[in-house]
Coordinates of C-alpha atoms in Angstrom, one line a residue:
Chain A
X1 CA 50.2 55.1 -11.8
X2 CA 49.0 58.8 -13.1
X3 CA 46.2 57.8 -13.9
X4 CA 45.3 55.5 -10.2
X5 CA 45.9 58.7 -8.7
X6 CA 43.9 60.9 -10.8
X7 CA 40.6 58.4 -9.7
X8 CA 41.4 58.4 -6.3
X9 CA 41.6 62.1 -6.9
X10 CA 38.3 62.4 -8.0
X11 CA 36.8 59.8 -6.1
X12 CA 38.3 60.7 -2.4
X13 CA 38.8 64.4 -3.0
X14 CA 36.5 66.0 -0.6
X15 CA 36.3 63.1 2.0
X16 CA 40.4 64.2 2.3
X17 CA 39.5 67.2 2.6
X18 CA 37.2 66.9 5.4
X19 CA 39.5 64.6 7.0
X20 CA 42.1 67.2 6.7
X21 CA 39.5 69.5 8.1
X22 CA 39.3 67.3 10.8
X23 CA 42.6 67.2 12.2
X24 CA 44.0 70.5 11.3
X25 CA 40.9 73.4 11.9
X26 CA 43.8 76.7 10.5
X27 CA 42.9 77.0 7.4
X28 CA 47.0 76.8 6.3
X29 CA 48.2 73.8 8.0
X30 CA 44.7 71.9 6.7
X31 CA 46.1 72.4 3.3
X32 CA 49.5 72.3 3.6
X33 CA 48.3 68.8 5.8
X34 CA 45.7 68.2 2.7
X35 CA 49.0 68.6 0.2
X36 CA 51.1 65.9 2.2
X37 CA 48.3 63.6 2.3
X38 CA 47.9 63.4 -1.7
X39 CA 52.3 63.2 -1.6
X40 CA 51.6 60.2 0.6
X41 CA 49.2 59.2 -1.8
X42 CA 50.7 59.3 -5.0
X43 CA 53.7 58.1 -3.7
X44 CA 52.2 55.0 -2.3
X45 CA 49.8 53.7 -5.0
X46 CA 53.5 52.5 -6.5
X47 CA 52.9 49.9 -3.9
X48 CA 49.1 49.5 -4.1
X49 CA 48.9 45.4 -5.0
X50 CA 45.4 45.1 -4.3
X51 CA 46.0 43.0 -1.1
X52 CA 43.1 45.6 0.0
X53 CA 40.1 47.3 -1.3
X54 CA 41.5 50.6 -3.2
X55 CA 39.4 52.6 -0.3
X56 CA 40.5 51.0 2.8
X57 CA 44.1 51.7 0.9
X58 CA 43.7 55.4 0.5
X59 CA 42.1 56.4 4.1
X60 CA 45.0 54.3 5.7
X61 CA 47.5 56.9 3.8
X62 CA 45.5 59.5 4.6
X63 CA 44.7 58.9 8.5
X64 CA 48.4 57.7 8.9
X65 CA 49.7 60.6 7.3
X66 CA 47.7 62.7 9.7
X67 CA 48.5 61.2 12.6
X68 CA 51.6 61.4 12.0
X69 CA 51.8 65.4 11.8
X70 CA 49.1 66.2 14.1
X71 CA 49.4 64.4 17.1
X72 CA 52.6 64.4 18.7
X73 CA 52.2 61.2 21.8
X74 CA 53.6 63.9 24.4
X75 CA 52.1 67.1 24.5
X76 CA 48.6 66.1 22.9
X77 CA 47.9 62.2 24.8
X78 CA 46.9 63.6 28.5
X79 CA 44.4 66.2 26.9
X80 CA 42.5 63.6 24.6
X81 CA 39.4 61.4 25.5
X82 CA 38.1 58.2 24.7
X83 CA 34.8 57.7 23.6
X84 CA 34.3 54.3 25.8
X85 CA 35.4 56.5 28.4
X86 CA 34.2 59.9 28.9
X87 CA 30.8 59.8 26.6
X88 CA 29.4 62.4 29.3
X89 CA 32.1 64.8 29.4
X90 CA 31.2 64.5 25.3
X91 CA 28.1 64.7 25.3
X92 CA 27.2 67.6 28.5
X93 CA 23.5 68.2 28.6
X94 CA 24.3 71.5 29.6
X95 CA 26.2 72.4 26.9
X96 CA 24.2 71.7 24.2
X97 CA 22.2 74.7 22.8
X98 CA 18.6 74.0 21.4
X99 CA 18.9 77.2 18.7
X100 CA 21.8 76.0 17.2
X101 CA 22.6 76.2 13.3
X102 CA 24.0 74.2 10.8
X103 CA 27.0 76.0 11.1
X104 CA 28.0 75.7 14.4
X105 CA 26.8 72.1 14.7
X106 CA 29.1 71.3 12.1
X107 CA 32.1 73.3 14.2
X108 CA 30.5 72.0 17.5
X109 CA 31.0 68.4 15.7
X110 CA 35.2 69.1 14.2
X111 CA 35.9 70.4 18.2
X112 CA 34.9 67.3 19.4
X113 CA 36.7 65.2 17.0
X114 CA 39.1 67.2 17.9
X115 CA 39.2 65.7 21.6
X116 CA 39.5 62.2 20.7
X117 CA 42.1 60.5 21.0
X118 CA 43.4 59.2 17.6
X119 CA 41.8 55.7 17.2
X120 CA 37.8 57.0 18.3
X121 CA 39.0 59.7 15.8
X122 CA 40.1 58.2 12.5
X123 CA 36.7 55.6 13.8
X124 CA 33.9 58.8 14.3
X125 CA 35.7 60.5 10.5
X126 CA 35.0 57.0 9.0
X127 CA 31.4 56.8 10.1
X128 CA 29.6 60.3 8.7
X129 CA 31.6 59.3 5.5
X130 CA 29.4 55.8 5.1
X131 CA 31.7 53.2 6.0
X132 CA 30.2 50.5 6.4
X133 CA 31.8 48.6 10.5
X134 CA 33.9 45.8 8.7
X135 CA 35.4 48.2 6.1
X136 CA 36.2 51.0 9.4
X137 CA 37.7 48.0 11.5
X138 CA 40.1 46.7 8.2
X139 CA 41.1 50.8 7.9
X140 CA 42.1 51.1 11.3
X141 CA 43.0 47.8 12.9
X142 CA 40.6 47.5 15.1
X143 CA 38.4 44.6 15.6
X144 CA 34.4 44.1 14.6
X145 CA 33.1 44.0 17.6
X146 CA 34.9 46.9 18.7
X147 CA 34.5 48.8 16.1
X148 CA 30.7 48.3 16.8
X149 CA 30.6 49.5 20.2
X150 CA 33.0 52.5 19.3
X151 CA 30.1 52.9 16.4
X152 CA 27.4 52.9 18.4
X153 CA 28.3 55.7 21.4
X154 CA 29.1 57.6 18.4
X155 CA 25.0 57.2 17.1
X156 CA 24.4 58.5 21.2
X157 CA 26.9 61.6 21.0
X158 CA 26.0 62.8 18.2
X159 CA 22.0 62.4 18.1
X160 CA 22.5 63.8 22.0
X161 CA 24.5 66.2 20.6
X162 CA 23.5 66.8 17.1
X163 CA 20.0 66.0 16.5
X164 CA 18.1 69.3 17.0
X165 CA 20.5 71.4 15.4
X166 CA 20.1 69.8 12.2
X167 CA 16.5 69.4 12.4
X168 CA 16.7 72.8 12.8
X169 CA 18.9 73.8 9.9
X170 CA 16.9 72.0 7.1
Chain B
X1 CA 23.6 50.3 8.8
X2 CA 22.1 53.2 6.9
X3 CA 18.6 51.9 9.2
X4 CA 20.9 53.6 12.0
X5 CA 22.3 56.1 11.4
X6 CA 21.0 59.6 12.0
X7 CA 20.4 59.9 8.6
X8 CA 20.9 64.1 8.5
X9 CA 24.3 64.3 10.1
X10 CA 25.6 61.9 7.7
X11 CA 24.7 64.5 4.9
X12 CA 25.2 67.4 7.1
X13 CA 28.9 66.1 7.0
X14 CA 29.2 65.4 3.7
X15 CA 27.4 68.4 2.3
X16 CA 29.3 70.8 3.9
X17 CA 31.0 73.5 2.3
X18 CA 34.5 72.2 0.6
X19 CA 37.3 74.6 -1.3
X20 CA 37.9 71.7 -3.6
X21 CA 41.6 72.2 -3.7
X22 CA 43.3 70.3 -5.8
X23 CA 46.9 69.5 -7.0
X24 CA 48.2 69.0 -10.8
X25 CA 50.3 65.9 -10.9
X26 CA 53.1 68.8 -11.8
X27 CA 52.4 70.2 -8.1
X28 CA 52.5 66.6 -6.6
X29 CA 56.2 65.7 -8.6
X30 CA 56.9 68.9 -6.9
X31 CA 56.5 68.9 -3.4
X32 CA 58.1 64.9 -3.0
X33 CA 61.6 66.5 -5.1
X34 CA 61.4 69.7 -2.8
X35 CA 60.8 66.9 0.9
X36 CA 63.5 64.3 -0.9
X37 CA 65.7 67.1 -1.2
X38 CA 64.6 68.8 2.8
X39 CA 65.7 65.7 3.9
X40 CA 69.1 64.5 2.3
X41 CA 70.0 68.4 3.4
X42 CA 69.7 67.2 6.7
X43 CA 70.8 64.5 6.6
X44 CA 73.6 66.2 4.6
X45 CA 74.7 69.2 7.5
X46 CA 73.9 66.1 10.1
X47 CA 76.1 64.4 8.6
X48 CA 78.5 67.3 8.0
X49 CA 78.1 67.9 11.9
X50 CA 79.1 65.2 13.0
X51 CA 82.6 64.6 10.4
X52 CA 83.5 67.6 12.0
X53 CA 83.2 66.5 15.6
X54 CA 85.2 63.3 14.1
X55 CA 88.0 64.8 13.2
X56 CA 88.3 67.8 15.6
X57 CA 88.1 64.4 18.1
X58 CA 90.9 63.0 15.6
X59 CA 92.8 65.8 15.6
X60 CA 93.0 66.2 19.4
X61 CA 93.7 62.7 20.4
X62 CA 97.1 63.2 18.0
X63 CA 98.5 66.5 19.2
X64 CA 97.3 66.2 22.7
X65 CA 100.3 65.2 25.4
X66 CA 98.6 65.5 28.1
X67 CA 97.1 61.3 28.4
X68 CA 94.0 62.4 30.4
X69 CA 92.9 64.9 27.4
X70 CA 94.0 62.3 24.9
X71 CA 91.7 59.5 26.3
X72 CA 89.0 61.6 26.8
X73 CA 89.0 63.1 23.4
X74 CA 89.6 58.8 22.0
X75 CA 86.1 58.1 24.0
X76 CA 84.4 61.4 22.8
X77 CA 85.4 59.8 19.2
X78 CA 83.9 56.5 19.7
X79 CA 80.9 57.8 21.4
X80 CA 80.4 59.8 18.6
X81 CA 80.7 56.5 16.4
X82 CA 78.4 55.0 17.9
X83 CA 76.0 57.1 17.8
X84 CA 75.7 57.8 14.2
X85 CA 74.9 53.7 13.7
X86 CA 72.7 53.9 16.0
X87 CA 71.4 57.1 14.1
X88 CA 71.0 55.4 11.2
X89 CA 69.4 52.4 12.5
X90 CA 66.7 55.1 13.9
X91 CA 66.0 56.8 11.5
X92 CA 66.0 53.8 9.0
X93 CA 63.1 52.7 11.3
X94 CA 61.1 55.7 10.2
X95 CA 56.9 54.8 7.6
X96 CA 57.9 55.6 4.5
X97 CA 55.2 57.3 2.2
X98 CA 54.9 54.2 0.1
X99 CA 54.2 52.1 3.4
X100 CA 51.8 53.5 4.8
X101 CA 48.6 52.0 2.9
X102 CA 50.0 48.3 4.4
X103 CA 49.5 49.5 7.8
X104 CA 46.5 49.7 10.0
X105 CA 46.1 52.6 12.2
X106 CA 46.3 50.9 14.4
X107 CA 49.9 49.6 14.1
X108 CA 51.3 52.7 12.8
X109 CA 50.1 54.9 15.7
X110 CA 51.3 51.9 17.7
X111 CA 54.6 51.9 16.5
X112 CA 55.2 55.6 16.3
X113 CA 54.4 55.7 20.2
X114 CA 56.9 53.1 20.4
X115 CA 60.3 54.4 18.5
X116 CA 59.3 57.4 21.1
X117 CA 59.1 55.9 24.2
X118 CA 62.6 53.9 22.7
X119 CA 63.9 57.3 22.4
X120 CA 63.0 58.4 25.7
X121 CA 63.4 55.6 27.4
X122 CA 67.2 54.8 25.5
X123 CA 68.4 58.6 25.6
X124 CA 70.6 57.8 29.0
X125 CA 72.3 54.9 26.8
X126 CA 73.1 58.7 24.0
X127 CA 74.0 60.8 27.3
X128 CA 76.0 58.2 29.2
X129 CA 77.7 57.0 26.3
X130 CA 79.8 60.6 26.4
X131 CA 80.1 61.4 29.9
X132 CA 83.5 59.3 30.1
X133 CA 84.6 61.0 27.2
X134 CA 83.6 64.8 28.4
X135 CA 84.7 63.5 32.4
X136 CA 88.5 62.5 31.8
X137 CA 88.7 66.0 29.4
X138 CA 87.9 67.7 31.7
X139 CA 89.2 65.9 35.0
X140 CA 92.5 66.6 33.3
X141 CA 91.9 69.8 31.7
X142 CA 90.8 71.4 35.3
X143 CA 93.0 69.3 37.7
X144 CA 96.1 70.8 38.1
X145 CA 94.6 74.9 37.7
X146 CA 91.3 74.5 39.9
X147 CA 90.4 73.6 43.8
X148 CA 89.5 70.4 45.2
X149 CA 86.0 72.6 45.7
X150 CA 85.2 73.6 41.9
X151 CA 86.0 70.7 40.8
X152 CA 83.7 68.8 43.0
X153 CA 81.0 71.6 41.9
X154 CA 81.7 70.9 38.3
X155 CA 81.0 67.5 38.6
X156 CA 77.9 68.2 40.9
X157 CA 76.7 70.8 38.2
X158 CA 77.3 68.0 35.1
X159 CA 75.8 65.3 37.2
X160 CA 72.9 67.2 37.9
X161 CA 72.4 68.1 34.4
X162 CA 72.3 64.5 33.6
X163 CA 69.9 63.3 36.1
X164 CA 67.8 65.9 35.0
X165 CA 67.4 64.9 31.1
X166 CA 67.4 61.7 32.5
X167 CA 64.4 62.6 35.0
X168 CA 62.6 64.3 31.6
X169 CA 63.2 62.1 29.0
X170 CA 62.0 58.8 31.9
X171 CA 59.1 61.1 32.4
X172 CA 57.9 61.2 28.7
X173 CA 58.5 57.6 28.2
X174 CA 56.3 56.7 30.6
X175 CA 53.7 58.4 29.4
X176 CA 54.0 56.9 26.2
X177 CA 53.6 54.2 28.1
X178 CA 50.7 54.3 29.6
X179 CA 49.0 56.1 26.1
X180 CA 50.1 52.3 24.4
X181 CA 48.4 50.5 26.7
X182 CA 45.3 52.7 26.5
X183 CA 45.8 51.7 23.2
X184 CA 46.5 47.9 23.4
X185 CA 43.4 47.5 25.4
X186 CA 41.1 48.7 23.0

């Protein structure tokens, strides 16, 4: 189990750090969440029986841990939005700047992610990690068609919001 | 999919500066042990508190001479026992870290919402359990030394507090229900 954990930490360490950063922007809270995810992973690996890929397992544990800790439905639910319903509110053209750099673009991406409802947030986080639609569906439990729709919308948001920023930062 | 992707955004995401925080296995074990100890402490404190309350009520049932007060204490004692059983069932339903990989994010989130909704929706049952005991106790204790209007005011205050708690919990349950509906409609 310890070898498997070491492998997981080596392979997914960076992605888990990005994931924690997307749930918690405060550095101290982010470190706490990341540690909590690692502890949950270490504990969970004893139960890993290969019924899904290790990748799916790791992302499920990480996202479920983050959701349990960070998303408190009572207070946060009303202010969160869905990718499907609020595309325009997420990407108001007037809110864009032409000359923003990479750092600003990343900050904006994090802001965007934190405004999303939990499952949309998870899809939004898995997509830039180069997860394909089927993998995202397996991790989140959404249908492949649903994930495809969400990914399509995410692409539109990202292109509208960050196209200029990413080219500017080159 | 790679062709559909706006490539720079994925790269930008994956190549962002990071702390590269690592945890040694000893550190993870220590954290896990500390977490278990914290949970045990919490159960111990909660259990001790309930044990003290049970003992206090059992003692009062034994020594009280007033029939109404005695009946009130006995009812509170029974209510406490029932709460212990319900709480144990609720605590067992909490997902353990070891099982988080078995559950999809959708199922996990939905089960958390449903659990919180049920807790809010059923809170009246928890509060209601203590109403007969406290009611009988209060009536037994104040009947001889208070005027009827004072007793009525006390009862009105108790009912208003109870109704307020119920209203807040029902509101929370409705919010959670809407969130569950939105989740399931995806």
